[in-house]
Short mmCIF file of C-alpha atoms in Angstrom, two decimals:
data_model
loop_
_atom_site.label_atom_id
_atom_site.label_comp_id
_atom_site.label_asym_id
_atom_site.label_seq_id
_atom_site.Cartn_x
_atom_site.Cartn_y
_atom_site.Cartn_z
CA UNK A 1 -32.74 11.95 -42.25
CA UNK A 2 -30.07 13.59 -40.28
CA UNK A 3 -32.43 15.10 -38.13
CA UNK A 4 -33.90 11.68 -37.40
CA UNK A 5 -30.50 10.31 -36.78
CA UNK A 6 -29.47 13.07 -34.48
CA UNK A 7 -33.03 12.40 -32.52
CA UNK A 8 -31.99 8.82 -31.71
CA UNK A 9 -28.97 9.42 -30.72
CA UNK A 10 -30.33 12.63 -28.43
CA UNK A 11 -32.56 10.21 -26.90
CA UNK A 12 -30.01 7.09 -26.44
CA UNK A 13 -27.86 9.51 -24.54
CA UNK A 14 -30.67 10.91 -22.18
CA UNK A 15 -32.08 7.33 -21.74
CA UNK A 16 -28.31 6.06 -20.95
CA UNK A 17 -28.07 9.28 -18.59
CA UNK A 18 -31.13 8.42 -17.02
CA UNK A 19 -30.28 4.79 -16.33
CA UNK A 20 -26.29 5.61 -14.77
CA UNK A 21 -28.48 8.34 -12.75
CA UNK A 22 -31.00 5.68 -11.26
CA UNK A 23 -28.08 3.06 -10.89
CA UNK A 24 -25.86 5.54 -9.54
CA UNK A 25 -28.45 6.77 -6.86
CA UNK A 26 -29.34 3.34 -5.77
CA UNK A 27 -25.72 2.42 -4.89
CA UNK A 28 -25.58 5.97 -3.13
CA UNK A 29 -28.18 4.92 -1.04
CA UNK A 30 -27.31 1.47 -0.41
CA UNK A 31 -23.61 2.93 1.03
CA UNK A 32 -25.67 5.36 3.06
CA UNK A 33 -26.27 2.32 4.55
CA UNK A 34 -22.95 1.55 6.17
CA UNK A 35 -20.61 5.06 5.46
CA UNK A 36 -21.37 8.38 7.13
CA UNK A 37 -20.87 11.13 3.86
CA UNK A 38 -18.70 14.11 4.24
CA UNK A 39 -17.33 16.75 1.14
CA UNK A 40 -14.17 14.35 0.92
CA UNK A 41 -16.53 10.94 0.51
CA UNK A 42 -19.85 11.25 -1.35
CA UNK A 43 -19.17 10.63 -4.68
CA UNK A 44 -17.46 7.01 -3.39
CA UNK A 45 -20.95 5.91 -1.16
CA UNK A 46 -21.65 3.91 -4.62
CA UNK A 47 -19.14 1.46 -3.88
CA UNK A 48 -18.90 1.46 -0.58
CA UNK A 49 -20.11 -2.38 0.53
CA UNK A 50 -20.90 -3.78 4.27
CA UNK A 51 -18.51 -3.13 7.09
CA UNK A 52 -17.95 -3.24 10.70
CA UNK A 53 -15.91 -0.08 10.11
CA UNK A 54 -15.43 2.24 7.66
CA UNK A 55 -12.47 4.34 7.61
CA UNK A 56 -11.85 7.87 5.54
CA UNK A 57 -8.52 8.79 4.55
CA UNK A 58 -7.20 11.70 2.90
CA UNK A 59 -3.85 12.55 1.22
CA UNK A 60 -3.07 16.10 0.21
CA UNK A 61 -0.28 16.56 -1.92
CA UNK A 62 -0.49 20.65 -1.90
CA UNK A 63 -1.16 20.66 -5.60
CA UNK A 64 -5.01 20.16 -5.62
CA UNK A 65 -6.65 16.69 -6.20
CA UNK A 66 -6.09 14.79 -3.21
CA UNK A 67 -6.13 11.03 -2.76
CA UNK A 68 -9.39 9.92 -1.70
CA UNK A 69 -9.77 6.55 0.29
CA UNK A 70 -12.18 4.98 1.90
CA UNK A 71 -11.84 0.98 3.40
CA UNK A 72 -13.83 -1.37 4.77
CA UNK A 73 -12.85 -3.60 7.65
CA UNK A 74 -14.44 -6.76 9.48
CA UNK A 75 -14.64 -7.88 12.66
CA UNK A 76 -11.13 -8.52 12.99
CA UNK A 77 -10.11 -4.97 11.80
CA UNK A 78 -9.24 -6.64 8.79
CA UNK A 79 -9.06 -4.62 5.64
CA UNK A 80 -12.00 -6.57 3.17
CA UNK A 81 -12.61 -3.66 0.56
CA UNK A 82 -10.78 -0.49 -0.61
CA UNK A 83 -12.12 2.57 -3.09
CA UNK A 84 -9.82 5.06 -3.79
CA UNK A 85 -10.16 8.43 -6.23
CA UNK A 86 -7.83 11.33 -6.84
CA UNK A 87 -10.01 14.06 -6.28
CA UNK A 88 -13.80 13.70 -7.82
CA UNK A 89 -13.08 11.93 -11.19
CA UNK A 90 -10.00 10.26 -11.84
CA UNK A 91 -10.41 6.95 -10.63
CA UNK A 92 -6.77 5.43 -8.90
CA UNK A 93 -8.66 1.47 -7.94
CA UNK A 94 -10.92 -0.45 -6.05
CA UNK A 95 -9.52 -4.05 -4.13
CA UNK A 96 -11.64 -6.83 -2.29
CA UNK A 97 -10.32 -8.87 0.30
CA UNK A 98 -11.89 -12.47 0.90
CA UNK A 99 -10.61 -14.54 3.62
CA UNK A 100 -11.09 -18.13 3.96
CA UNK A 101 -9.89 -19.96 7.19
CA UNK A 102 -6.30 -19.49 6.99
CA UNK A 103 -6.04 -17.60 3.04
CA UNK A 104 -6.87 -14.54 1.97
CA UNK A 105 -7.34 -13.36 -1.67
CA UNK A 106 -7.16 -9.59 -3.06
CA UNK A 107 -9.12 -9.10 -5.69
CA UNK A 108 -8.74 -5.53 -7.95
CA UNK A 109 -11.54 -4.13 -9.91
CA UNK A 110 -11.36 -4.83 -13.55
CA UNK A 111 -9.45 -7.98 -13.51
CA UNK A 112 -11.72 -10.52 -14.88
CA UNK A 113 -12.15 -11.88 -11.25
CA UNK A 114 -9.21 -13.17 -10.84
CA UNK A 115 -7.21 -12.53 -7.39
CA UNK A 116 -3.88 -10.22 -7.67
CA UNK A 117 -2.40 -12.38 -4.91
CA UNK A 118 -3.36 -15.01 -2.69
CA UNK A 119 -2.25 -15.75 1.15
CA UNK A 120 -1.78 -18.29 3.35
CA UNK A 121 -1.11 -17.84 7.05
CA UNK A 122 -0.22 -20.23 9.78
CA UNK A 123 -1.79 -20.83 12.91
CA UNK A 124 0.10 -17.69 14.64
CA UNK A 125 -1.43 -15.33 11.99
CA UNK A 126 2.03 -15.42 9.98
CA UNK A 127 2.23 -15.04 6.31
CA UNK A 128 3.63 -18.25 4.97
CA UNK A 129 2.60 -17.97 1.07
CA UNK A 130 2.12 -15.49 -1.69
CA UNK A 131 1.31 -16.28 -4.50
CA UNK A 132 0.68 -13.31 -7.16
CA UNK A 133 -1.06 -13.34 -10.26
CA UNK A 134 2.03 -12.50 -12.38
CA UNK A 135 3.28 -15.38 -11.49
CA UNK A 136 5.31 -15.08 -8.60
CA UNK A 137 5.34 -17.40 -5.62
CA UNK A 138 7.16 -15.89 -2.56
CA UNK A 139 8.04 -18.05 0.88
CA UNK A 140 8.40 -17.11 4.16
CA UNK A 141 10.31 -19.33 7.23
CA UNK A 142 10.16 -18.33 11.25
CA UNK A 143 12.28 -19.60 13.82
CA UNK A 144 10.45 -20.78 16.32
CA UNK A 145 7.76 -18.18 18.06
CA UNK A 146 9.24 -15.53 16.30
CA UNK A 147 7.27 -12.87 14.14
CA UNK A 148 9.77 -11.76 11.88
CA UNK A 149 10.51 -13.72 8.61
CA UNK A 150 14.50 -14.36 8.68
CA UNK A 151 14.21 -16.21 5.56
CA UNK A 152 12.34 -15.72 1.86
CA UNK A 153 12.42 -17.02 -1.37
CA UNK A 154 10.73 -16.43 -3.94
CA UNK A 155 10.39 -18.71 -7.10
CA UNK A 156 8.56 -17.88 -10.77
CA UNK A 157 5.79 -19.95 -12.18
CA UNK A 158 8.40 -22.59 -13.56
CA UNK A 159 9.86 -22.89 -10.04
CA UNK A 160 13.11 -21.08 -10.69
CA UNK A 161 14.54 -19.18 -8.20
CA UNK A 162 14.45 -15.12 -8.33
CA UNK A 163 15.13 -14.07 -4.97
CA UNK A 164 16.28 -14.93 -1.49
CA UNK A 165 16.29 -13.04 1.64
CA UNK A 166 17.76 -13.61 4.67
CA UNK A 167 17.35 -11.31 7.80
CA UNK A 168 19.42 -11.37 10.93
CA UNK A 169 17.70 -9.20 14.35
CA UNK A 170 19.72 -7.99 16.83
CA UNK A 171 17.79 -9.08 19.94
CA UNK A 172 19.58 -6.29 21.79
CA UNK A 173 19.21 -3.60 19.80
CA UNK A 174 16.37 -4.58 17.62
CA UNK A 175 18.14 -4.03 14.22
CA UNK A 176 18.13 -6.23 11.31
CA UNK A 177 20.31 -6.74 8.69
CA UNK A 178 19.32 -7.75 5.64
CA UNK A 179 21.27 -9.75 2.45
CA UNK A 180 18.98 -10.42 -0.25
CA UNK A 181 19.97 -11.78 -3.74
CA UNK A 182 18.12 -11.12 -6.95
CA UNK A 183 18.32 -13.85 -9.97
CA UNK A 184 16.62 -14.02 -13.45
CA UNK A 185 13.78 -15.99 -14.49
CA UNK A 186 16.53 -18.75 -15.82
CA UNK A 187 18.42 -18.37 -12.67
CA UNK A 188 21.12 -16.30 -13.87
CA UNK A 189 22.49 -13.84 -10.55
CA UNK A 190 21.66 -10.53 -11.39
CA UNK A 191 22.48 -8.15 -8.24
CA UNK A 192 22.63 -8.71 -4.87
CA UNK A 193 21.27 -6.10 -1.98
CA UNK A 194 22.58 -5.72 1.71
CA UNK A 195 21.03 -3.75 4.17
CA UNK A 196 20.88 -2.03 7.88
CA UNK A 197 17.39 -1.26 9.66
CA UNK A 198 17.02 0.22 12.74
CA UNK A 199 14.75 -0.88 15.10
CA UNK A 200 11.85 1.16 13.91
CA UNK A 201 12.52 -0.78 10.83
CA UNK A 202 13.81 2.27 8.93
CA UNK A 203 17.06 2.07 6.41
CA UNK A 204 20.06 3.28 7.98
CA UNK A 205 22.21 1.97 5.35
CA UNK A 206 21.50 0.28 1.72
CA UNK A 207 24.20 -1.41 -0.62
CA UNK A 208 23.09 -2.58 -4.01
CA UNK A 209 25.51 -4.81 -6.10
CA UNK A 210 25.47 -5.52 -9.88
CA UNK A 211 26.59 -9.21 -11.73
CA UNK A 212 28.79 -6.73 -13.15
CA UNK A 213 30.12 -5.40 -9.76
CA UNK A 214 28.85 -1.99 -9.74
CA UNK A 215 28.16 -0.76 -6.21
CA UNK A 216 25.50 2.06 -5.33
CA UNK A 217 25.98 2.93 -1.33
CA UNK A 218 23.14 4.93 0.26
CA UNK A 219 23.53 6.06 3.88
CA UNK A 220 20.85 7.54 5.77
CA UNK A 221 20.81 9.27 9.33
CA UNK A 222 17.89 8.74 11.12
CA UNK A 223 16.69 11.17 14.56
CA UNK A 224 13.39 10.50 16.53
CA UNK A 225 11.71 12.19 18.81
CA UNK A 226 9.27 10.15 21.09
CA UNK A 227 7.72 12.19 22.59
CA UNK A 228 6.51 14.39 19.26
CA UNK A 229 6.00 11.13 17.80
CA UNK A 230 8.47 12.86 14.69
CA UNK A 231 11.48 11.03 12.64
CA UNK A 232 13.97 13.19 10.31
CA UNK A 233 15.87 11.47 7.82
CA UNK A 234 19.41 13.60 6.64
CA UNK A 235 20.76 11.96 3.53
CA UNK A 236 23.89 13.94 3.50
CA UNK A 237 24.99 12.67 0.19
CA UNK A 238 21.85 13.32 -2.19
CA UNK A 239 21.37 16.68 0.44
CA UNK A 240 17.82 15.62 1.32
CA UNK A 241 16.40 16.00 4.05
CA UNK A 242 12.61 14.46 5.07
CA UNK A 243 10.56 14.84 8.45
CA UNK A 244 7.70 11.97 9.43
CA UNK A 245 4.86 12.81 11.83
CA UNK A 246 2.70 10.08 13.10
CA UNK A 247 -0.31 9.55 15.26
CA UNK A 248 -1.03 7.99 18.09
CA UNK A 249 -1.87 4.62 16.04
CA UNK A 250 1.72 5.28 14.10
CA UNK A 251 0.66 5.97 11.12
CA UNK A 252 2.39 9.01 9.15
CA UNK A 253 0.40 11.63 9.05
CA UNK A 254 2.48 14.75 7.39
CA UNK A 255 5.67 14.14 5.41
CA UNK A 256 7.96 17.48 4.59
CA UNK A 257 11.01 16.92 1.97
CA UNK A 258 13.60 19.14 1.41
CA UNK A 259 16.13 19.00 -1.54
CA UNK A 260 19.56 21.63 0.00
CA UNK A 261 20.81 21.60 -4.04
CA UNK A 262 17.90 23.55 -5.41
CA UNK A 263 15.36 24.62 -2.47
CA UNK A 264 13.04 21.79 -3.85
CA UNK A 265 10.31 21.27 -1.34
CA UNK A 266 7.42 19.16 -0.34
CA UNK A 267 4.93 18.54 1.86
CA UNK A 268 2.28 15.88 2.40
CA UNK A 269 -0.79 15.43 5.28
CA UNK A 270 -3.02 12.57 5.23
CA UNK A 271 -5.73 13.15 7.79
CA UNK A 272 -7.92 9.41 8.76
CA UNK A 273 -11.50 9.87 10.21
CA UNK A 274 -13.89 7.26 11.05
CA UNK A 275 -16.90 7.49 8.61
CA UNK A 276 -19.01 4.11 10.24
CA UNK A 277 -22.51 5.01 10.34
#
């Protein structure tokens, strides 16, 4: 009898393996279709759906298993479906993008279907509305033509407040200050949050403020060189020190960190190809 048993399951298991393989080669084929394989991409052709372009992007951490990512984008460059893997197995997500006039919804895989956040845009192409599925409904206000948001709230499903932002831009400079505070889900003010950007929009200083009135000050000092296309950040205080490299595009494409205390160090690359067929 236990031989018998032991048969049935032998021949579940090759029938299930046979099935995955068949399913699993017909999705391989169908994102032969649209995505040009390399080593870093094969094992993600299954999922890989219709595109106008198909971009590859890797992230190497230096300790084996790199990120994995490949995305799909539409006519309008924008981003309709993302697969990501660290290295061959471990599976980090999937997304889906639908857009619809002027809203878009983000869908991730295993979620039942139902959108992680859903946004509306105004005629100018600026986000006006988010709406998560936690819950959360966030705001955004323009002056005039402006691009930048220099107000947003956001409210929980019962319409209390839990956060307001105001930014202020230096037309002459092109830094912002922020002043953002942060309430509970029954309104009560939790903390409040000022803070500098410079006009590459990175943090030159950062104050966070308890109800209780506990202060945490960060200060950071930024250096760029144009021409390198390279930014180092000195935190002098936590004795870190971290270097950006971007491409042409300005995307970051190596990040080296530095901790003075203990010699601690890091260093990323993330290296994009285009992988249209």
């Amino acid at each position: 009898m236990n031989k018998d048993l032991l048969k049935r399951v032998g021949m579940l298991a090759a029938s299930a393996a046979v099935c995955y393989g068949g399913i699993f080669g017909a999705l391989t084929l169908n994102g032969l279709r649209y995505m040009r394989p390399t080593a870093d991409n094969w094992w993600l052709l299954p999922w890989v759906a219709p595109a106008e372009r198909i971009e590859q992007c890797v992230m190497d951490f230096g300790e084996g298993d790199p990120t994995y990512t490949v995305t799909g984008y539409d006519a309008q460059n924008r981003e309709i479906w993302s697969r990501t893997t660290f290295g061959k197995l471990a599976s980090v997500g999937s997304s889906r993008d639908v857009y619809i006039g002027n809203t878009s919804a983000r869908y991730f895989f295993g979620q039942g279907g139902k959108a992680d956040s859903v946004c509306q845009y105004d005629e100018q192409g600026r986000l006006i509305r988010m709406e998560t599925d936690y819950g959360g409904i966030s705001t955004y206000y323009y002056r005039g033509d402006a691009t930048e948001t220099y107000l947003e709230e956001t409210h929980n499903a019962q319409g209390a407040l839990t956060g307001r932002k105001i930014t202020e831009t230096d037309p002459q400079t092109g830094s912002t200050v922020t002043n953002m505070d942060i309430y509970e889900d029954n309104g009560t003010y939790l903390a409040s949050q000022y803070c500098i950007l410079d006009s590459h929009g990175n943090i030159v200083k950062q104050v966070h403020v308890s109800a209780g009135g506990q202060m945490r000050t960060c200060d950071y000092q930024w250096t760029y060189d144009d021409a390198a296309r390279t930014a180092t950040c000195v935190d002098e205080a936590e004795g870190t020190t971290e270097k950006y490299w971007y491409d042409e595009q300005g995307r970051w494409i190596k990040n080296a960190y530095s901790f003075s205390e203990d010699g601690f160090s890091r260093e990323i690359t993330t290296t994009y190809t285009d992988v249209t067929r």
